Coordinates of C-alpha atoms and ligand atoms in Angstrom, one line a residue:
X1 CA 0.0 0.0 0.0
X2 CA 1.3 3.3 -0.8
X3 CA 0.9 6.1 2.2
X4 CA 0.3 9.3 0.9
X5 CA 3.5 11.9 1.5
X6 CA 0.8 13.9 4.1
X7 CA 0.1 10.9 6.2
X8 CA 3.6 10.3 6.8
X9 CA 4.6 13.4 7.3
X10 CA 2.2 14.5 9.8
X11 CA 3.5 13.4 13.3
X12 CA 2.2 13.0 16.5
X13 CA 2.9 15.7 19.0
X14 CA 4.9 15.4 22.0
X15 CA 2.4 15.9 24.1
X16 CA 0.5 12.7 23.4
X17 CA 3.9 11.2 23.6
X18 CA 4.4 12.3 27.0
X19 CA 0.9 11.3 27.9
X20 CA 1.1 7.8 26.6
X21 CA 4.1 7.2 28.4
X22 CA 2.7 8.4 31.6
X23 CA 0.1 5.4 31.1
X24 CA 3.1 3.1 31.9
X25 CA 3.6 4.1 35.5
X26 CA 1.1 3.3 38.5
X27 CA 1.9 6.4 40.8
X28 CA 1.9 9.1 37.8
X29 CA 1.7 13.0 38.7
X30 CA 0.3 13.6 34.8
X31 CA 0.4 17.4 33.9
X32 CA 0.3 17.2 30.0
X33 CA -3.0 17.0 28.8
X34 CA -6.0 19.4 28.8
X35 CA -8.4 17.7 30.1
X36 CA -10.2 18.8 33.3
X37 CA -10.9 16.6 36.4
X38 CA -14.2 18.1 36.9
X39 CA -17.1 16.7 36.0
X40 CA -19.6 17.5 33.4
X41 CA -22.2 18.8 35.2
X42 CA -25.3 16.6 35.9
X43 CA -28.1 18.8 34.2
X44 CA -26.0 18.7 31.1
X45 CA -25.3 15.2 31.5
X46 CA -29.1 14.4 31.9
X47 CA -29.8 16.3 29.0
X48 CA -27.8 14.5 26.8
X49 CA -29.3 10.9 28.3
X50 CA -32.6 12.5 27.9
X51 CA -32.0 13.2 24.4
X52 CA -30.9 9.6 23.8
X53 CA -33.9 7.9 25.7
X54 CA -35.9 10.6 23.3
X55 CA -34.5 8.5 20.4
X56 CA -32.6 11.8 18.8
X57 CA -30.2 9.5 17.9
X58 CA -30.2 9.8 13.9
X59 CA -28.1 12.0 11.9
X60 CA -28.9 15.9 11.7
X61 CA -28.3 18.7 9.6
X62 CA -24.9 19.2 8.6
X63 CA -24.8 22.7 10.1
X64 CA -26.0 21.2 13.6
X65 CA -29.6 21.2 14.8
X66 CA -31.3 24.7 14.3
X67 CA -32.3 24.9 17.8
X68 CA -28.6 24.5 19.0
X69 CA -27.5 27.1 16.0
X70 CA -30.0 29.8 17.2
X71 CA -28.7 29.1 21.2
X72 CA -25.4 29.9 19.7
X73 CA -25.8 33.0 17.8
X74 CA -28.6 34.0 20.9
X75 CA -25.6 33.9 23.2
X76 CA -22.6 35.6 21.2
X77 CA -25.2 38.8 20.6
X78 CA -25.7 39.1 24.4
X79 CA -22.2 38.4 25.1
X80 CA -20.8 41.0 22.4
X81 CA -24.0 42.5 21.2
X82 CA -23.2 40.9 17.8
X83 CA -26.2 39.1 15.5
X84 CA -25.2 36.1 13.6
X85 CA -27.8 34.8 11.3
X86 CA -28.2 30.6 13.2
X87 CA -29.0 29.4 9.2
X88 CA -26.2 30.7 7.3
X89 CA -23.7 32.1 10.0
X90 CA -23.2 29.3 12.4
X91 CA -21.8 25.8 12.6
X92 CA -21.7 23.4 14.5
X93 CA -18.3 21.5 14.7
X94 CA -16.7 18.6 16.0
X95 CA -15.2 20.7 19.1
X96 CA -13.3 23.9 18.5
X97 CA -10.7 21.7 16.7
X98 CA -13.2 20.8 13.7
X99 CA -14.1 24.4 13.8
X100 CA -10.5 25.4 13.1
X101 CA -10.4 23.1 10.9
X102 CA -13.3 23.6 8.3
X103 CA -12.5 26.8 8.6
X104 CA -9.3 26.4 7.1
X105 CA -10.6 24.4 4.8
X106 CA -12.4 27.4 3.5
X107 CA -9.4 29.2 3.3
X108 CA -6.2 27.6 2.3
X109 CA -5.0 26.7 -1.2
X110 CA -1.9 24.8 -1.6
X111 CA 0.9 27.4 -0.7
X112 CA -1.4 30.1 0.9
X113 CA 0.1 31.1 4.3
X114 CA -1.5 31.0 8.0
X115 CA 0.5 33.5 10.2
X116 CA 0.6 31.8 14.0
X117 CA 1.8 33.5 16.9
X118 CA 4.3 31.3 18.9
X119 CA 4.7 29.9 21.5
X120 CA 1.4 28.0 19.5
X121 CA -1.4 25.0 19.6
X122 CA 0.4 22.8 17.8
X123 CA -2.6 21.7 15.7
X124 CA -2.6 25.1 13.9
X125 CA 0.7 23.9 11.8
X126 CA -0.6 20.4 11.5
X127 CA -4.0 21.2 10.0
X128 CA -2.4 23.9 7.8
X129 CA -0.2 21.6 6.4
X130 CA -2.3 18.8 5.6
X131 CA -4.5 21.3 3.6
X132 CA -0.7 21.9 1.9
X133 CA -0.5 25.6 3.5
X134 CA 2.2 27.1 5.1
X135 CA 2.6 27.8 8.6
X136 CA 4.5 31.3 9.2
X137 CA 5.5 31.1 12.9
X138 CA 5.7 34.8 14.4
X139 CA 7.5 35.0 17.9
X140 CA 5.4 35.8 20.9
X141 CA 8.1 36.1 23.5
X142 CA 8.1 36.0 27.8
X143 CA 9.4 39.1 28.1
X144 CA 6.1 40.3 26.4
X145 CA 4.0 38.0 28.2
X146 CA 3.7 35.5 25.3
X147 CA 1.6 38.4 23.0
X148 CA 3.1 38.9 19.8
X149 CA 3.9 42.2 18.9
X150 CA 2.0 44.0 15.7
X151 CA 5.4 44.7 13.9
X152 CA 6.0 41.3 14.2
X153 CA 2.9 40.1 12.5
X154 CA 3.3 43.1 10.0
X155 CA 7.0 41.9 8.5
X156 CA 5.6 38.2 8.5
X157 CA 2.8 39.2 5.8
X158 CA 2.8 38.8 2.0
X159 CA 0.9 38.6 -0.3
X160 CA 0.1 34.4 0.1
X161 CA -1.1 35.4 3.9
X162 CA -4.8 34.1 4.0
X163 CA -5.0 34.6 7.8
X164 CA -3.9 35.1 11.5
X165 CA -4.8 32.8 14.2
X166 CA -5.2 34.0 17.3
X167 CA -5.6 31.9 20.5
X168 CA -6.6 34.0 23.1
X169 CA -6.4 33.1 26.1
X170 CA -3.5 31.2 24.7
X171 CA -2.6 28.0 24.9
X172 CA 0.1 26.7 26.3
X173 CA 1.0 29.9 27.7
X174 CA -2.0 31.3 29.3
X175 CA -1.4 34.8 27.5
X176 CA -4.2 36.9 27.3
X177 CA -4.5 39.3 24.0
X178 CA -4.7 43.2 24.8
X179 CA -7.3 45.6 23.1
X180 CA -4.2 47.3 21.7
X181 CA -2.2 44.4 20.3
X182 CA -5.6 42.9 18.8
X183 CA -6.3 46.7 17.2
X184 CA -3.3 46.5 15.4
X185 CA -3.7 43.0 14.3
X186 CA -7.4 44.2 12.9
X187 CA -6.2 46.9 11.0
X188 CA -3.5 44.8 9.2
X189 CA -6.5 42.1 8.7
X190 CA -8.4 45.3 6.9
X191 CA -5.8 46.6 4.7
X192 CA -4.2 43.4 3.2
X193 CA -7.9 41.4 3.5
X194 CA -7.0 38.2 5.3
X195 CA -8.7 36.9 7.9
X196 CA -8.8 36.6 11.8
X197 CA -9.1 32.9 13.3
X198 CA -10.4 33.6 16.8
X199 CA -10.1 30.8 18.8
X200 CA -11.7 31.3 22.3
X201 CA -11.8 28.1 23.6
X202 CA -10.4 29.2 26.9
X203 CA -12.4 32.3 27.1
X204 CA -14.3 31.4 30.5
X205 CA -11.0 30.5 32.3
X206 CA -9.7 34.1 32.9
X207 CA -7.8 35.1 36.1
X208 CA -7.5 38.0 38.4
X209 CA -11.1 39.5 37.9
X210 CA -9.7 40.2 34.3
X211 CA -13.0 41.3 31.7
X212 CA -12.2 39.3 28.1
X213 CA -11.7 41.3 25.1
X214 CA -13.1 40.0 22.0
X215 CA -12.6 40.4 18.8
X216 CA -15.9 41.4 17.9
X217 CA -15.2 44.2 20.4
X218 CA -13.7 46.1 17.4
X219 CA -15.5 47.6 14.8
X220 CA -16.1 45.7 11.1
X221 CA -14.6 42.5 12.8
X222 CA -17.7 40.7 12.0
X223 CA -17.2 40.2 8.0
X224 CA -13.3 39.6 8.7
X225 CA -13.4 37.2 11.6
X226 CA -14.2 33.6 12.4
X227 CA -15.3 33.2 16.4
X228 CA -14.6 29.6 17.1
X229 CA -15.4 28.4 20.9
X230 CA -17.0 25.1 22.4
X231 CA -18.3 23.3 25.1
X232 CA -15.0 21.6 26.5
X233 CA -13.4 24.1 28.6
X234 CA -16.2 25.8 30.0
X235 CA -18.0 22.8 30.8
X236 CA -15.4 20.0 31.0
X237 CA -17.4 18.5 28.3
X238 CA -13.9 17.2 26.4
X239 CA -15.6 14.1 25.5
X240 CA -18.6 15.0 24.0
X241 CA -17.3 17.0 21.2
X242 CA -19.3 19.8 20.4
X243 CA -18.2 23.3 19.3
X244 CA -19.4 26.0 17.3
X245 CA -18.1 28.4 15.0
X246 CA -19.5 32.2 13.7
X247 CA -18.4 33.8 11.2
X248 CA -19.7 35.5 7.4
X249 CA -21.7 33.6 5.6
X250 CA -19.7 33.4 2.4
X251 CA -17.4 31.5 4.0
X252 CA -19.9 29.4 6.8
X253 CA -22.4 28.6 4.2
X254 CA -19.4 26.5 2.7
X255 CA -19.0 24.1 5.9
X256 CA -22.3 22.0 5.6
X257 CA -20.8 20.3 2.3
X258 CA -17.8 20.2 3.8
X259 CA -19.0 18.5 6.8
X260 CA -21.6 15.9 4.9
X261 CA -17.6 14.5 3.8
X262 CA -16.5 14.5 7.2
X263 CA -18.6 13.8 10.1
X264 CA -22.1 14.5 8.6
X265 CA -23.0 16.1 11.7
X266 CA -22.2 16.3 15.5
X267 CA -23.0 13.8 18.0
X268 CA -26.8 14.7 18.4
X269 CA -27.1 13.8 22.1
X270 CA -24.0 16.0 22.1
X271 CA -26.0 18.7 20.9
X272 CA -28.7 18.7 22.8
X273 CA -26.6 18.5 25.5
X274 CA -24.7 21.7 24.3
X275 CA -28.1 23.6 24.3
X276 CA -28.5 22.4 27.4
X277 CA -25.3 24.1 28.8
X278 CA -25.2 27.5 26.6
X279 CA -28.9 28.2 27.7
X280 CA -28.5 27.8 31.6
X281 CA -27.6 30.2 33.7
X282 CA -26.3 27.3 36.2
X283 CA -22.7 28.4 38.3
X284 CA -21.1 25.7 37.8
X285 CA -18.4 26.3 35.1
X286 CA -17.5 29.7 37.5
X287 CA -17.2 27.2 40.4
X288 CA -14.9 25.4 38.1
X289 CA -13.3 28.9 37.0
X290 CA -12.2 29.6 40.8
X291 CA -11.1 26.0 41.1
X292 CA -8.3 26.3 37.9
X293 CA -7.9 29.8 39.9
X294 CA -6.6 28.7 42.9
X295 CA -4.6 25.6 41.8
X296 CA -3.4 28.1 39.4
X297 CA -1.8 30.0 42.6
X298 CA -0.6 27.0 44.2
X299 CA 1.2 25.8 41.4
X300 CA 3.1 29.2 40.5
X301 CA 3.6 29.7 44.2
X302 CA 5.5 26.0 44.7
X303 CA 7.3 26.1 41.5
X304 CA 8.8 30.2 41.9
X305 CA 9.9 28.8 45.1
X306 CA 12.2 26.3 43.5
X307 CA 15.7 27.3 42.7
X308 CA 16.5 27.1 39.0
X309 CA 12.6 27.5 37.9
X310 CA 10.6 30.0 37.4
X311 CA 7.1 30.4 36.2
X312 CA 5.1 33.5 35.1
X313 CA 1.6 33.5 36.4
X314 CA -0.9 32.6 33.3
X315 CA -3.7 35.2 33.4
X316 CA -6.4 32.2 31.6
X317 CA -6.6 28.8 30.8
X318 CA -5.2 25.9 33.1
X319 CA -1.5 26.0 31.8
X320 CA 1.6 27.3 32.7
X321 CA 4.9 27.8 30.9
X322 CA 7.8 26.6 33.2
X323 CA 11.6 28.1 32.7
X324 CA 13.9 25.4 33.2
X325 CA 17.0 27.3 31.4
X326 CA 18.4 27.2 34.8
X327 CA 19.2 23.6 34.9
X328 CA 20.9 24.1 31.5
X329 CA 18.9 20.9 30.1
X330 CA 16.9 21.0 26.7
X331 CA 12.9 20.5 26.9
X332 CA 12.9 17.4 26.5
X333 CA 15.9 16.1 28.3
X334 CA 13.8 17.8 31.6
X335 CA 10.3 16.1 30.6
X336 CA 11.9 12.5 30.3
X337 CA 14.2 12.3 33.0
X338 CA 11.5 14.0 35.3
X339 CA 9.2 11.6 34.0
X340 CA 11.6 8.5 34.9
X341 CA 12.9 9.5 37.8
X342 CA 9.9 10.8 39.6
X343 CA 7.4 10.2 38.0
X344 CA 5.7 13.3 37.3
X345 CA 5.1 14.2 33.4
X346 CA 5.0 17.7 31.7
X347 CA 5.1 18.2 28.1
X348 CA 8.7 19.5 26.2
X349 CA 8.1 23.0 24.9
X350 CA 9.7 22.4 22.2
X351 CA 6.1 21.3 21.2
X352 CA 5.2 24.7 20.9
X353 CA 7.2 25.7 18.7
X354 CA 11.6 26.8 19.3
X355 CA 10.8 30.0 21.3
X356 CA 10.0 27.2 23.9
X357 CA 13.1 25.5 24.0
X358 CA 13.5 26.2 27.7
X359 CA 10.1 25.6 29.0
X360 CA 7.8 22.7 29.9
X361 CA 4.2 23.1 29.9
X362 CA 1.9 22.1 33.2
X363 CA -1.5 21.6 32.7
X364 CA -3.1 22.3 36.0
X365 CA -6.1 20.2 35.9
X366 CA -5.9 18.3 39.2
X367 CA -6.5 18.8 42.6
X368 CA -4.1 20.5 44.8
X369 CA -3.1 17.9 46.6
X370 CA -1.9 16.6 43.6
X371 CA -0.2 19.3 42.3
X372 CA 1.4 20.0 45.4
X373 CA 2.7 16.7 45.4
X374 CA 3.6 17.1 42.1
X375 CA 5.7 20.7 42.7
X376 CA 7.5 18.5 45.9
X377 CA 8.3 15.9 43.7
X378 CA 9.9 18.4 40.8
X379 CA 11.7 20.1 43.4
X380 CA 13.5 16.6 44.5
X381 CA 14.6 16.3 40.4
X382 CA 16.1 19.7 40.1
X383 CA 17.8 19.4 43.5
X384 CA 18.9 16.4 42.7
X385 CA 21.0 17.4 38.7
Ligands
PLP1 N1 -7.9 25.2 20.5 C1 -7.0 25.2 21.5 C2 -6.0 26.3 21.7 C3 -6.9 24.0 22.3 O1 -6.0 24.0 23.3 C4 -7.8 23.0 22.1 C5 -7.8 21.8 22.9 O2 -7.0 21.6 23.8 C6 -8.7 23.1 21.1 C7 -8.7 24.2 20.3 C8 -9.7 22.0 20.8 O3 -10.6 21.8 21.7 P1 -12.0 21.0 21.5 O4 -11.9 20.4 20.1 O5 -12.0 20.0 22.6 O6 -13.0 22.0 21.6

């Protein structure tokens, strides 16, 4: 059989490396992926059982179920006071990562470039490259706080750029995008007509009392941005994989062909569930939010305190960028020898791209015990080199 030159190309990130080999010890501290340890919580979970014991268990529209689309486009206008029309502006996706990726779909022709800020998701290359696009990596560095600077973006266009995505609040550096920075980055959008991949998955985990700035904050941003979000973060709802996307409807009403070739449609207990979550006003996910809050302070606390490390403190999302340049060890000479000798596994930043040669992600998604336990045990390896 001959494997096509994509398939082979296309490799598995560290990350899931580091989390299968995790899976091989009994008393693992795992920090790489993220997935929350909170549960889905039980009125979304019944509505999703409901829906199955309803018998909505058949295929659906390839857009998603209207009800779900309308919920969608209901709740972006009274979080940004934006309308989307639910039948020719919305879709329904596979998670945020089949968002991002019909919408890239939609955009790229072999060569066509998709500027990324980095550190970066990893998946943004990978997609980009199996629709035989270019990724053009911009440097977001620490001493910025992980948020690339305009300039920056501005040198990397030409005239094969098709877009910018921007992750915001970032993942795996828990930056959080500026009003200024994401001005600047509109403007450009304007004048040399590409367009802005918003991906707001993390958008509910934000630190410190901080108020989330949007990109439909700014004026026009409608007709040159995609909005992509789902249900994971916010709800721990990972494993039900339902997202959503917004954006114009020259490019939206293009996904439902796409998606009768790729999944025909979401889950559809999965959507009903999703309706379930984005129409209650329930606390839950900000229970959840304070959780990630104060793990988030335990971790930065323990690690700052550990000669040789040092850790900014992420303003969203449940991930922090460790320096390890003081032990003078690569990425991933840290993650496996940490790993191996005590058991505790972070992912290589290397992952993320080379401005994170010198870091390992943590994905605080644990208790604090644990992650106490986990700091104590990190300590013991650096003291120990
Ligand atoms: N975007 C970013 C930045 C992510 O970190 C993830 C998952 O970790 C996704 C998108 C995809 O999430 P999901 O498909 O579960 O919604």
């Amino acid at each position: 059989m001959r494997i096509s030159d994509m398939a082979n190309r296309i490799q598995p990130s560290l990350t899931r490396r580091l989390f299968d080999m995790a899976q091989r010890y009994d008393n693992v501290i795992d920090f790489t992926l993220g997935d929350p340890d909170y549960e889905t919580p039980d009125y979304v979970k019944k509505a999703g059982c409901d829906a199955i014991m309803a018998g909505k268990t058949k295929y659906a529209a390839n857009a998603g179920i209207a009800e779900l689309r309308q919920v969608v486009a209901a709740r972006i206008e009274d979080e940004t006071g934006v309308r989307y029309d639910p039948a020719s502006e919305i879709q329904i996706t596979v998670g945020a990562m089949e968002g991002l990726f019909l919408t890239l779909c939609c955009l790229v022709n072999p060569g066509d470039e998709i500027i990324i800020p980095s550190p970066h998701w990893v998946n943004y290359g990978h997609m980009t490259e199996i629709l035989s696009g270019h990724p053009v990596f911009v440097e977001a560095k620490e001493c910025d706080d992980f948020v690339v600077k305009p300039e920056a973006v501005r040198a990397a266009i030409t005239d094969k750029t098709v877009a910018i995505i921007i992750n915001s609040p970032n993942n795996p550096t828990g930056a959080v995008y500026d009003a200024k920075t994401i001005e600047e980055i509109c403007k450009m959008a304007v004048e040399h007509d590409f367009a802005i991949i918003w991906d707001e998955c993390y958008k509910s985990i934000l630190y410190d009392g901080a108020k989330y700035t949007s990109i439909l904050d700014f004026p026009g941003m409608k007709d040159h941005a995609v909005v992509i979000n789902s249900c994971s973060k916010r709800y721990s709802m990972t494993g039900w994989r339902v997202g959503y996307l917004a954006g114009p409807a020259e490019l939206v009403t293009n996904m439902p062909k796409l998606q009768e070739n790729i999944a025909a449609c979401v889950t559809v207990p999965s959507q009903y569930a999703a309706i379930k979550a984005l129409s209650s006003d329930d606390t839950e996910p900000d229970r959840m939010r304070a959780g990630f809050e104060s793990r988030r302070n335990v971790l930065v606390k323990g690690i700052n305190d550990i000669d040789k490390l040092s850790v900014r403190s992420p303003k969203g999302t449940f991930y922090a960028m460790v320096n390890i340049q003081g032990t003078g060890m690569t990425s991933e000479e840290f993650a496996y020898a940490l790993l191996e000798k005590e058991q505790v596994a972070v992912v290589p930043g290397i992952t993320y791209g080379p401005a994170c040669e010198g870091y390992v992600r943590i994905a605080f998604t644990m208790n604090e015990d644990k992650i106490e336990e986990g700091v104590r045990r990190i300590r013991r390896f650096v003291e120990s080199l």
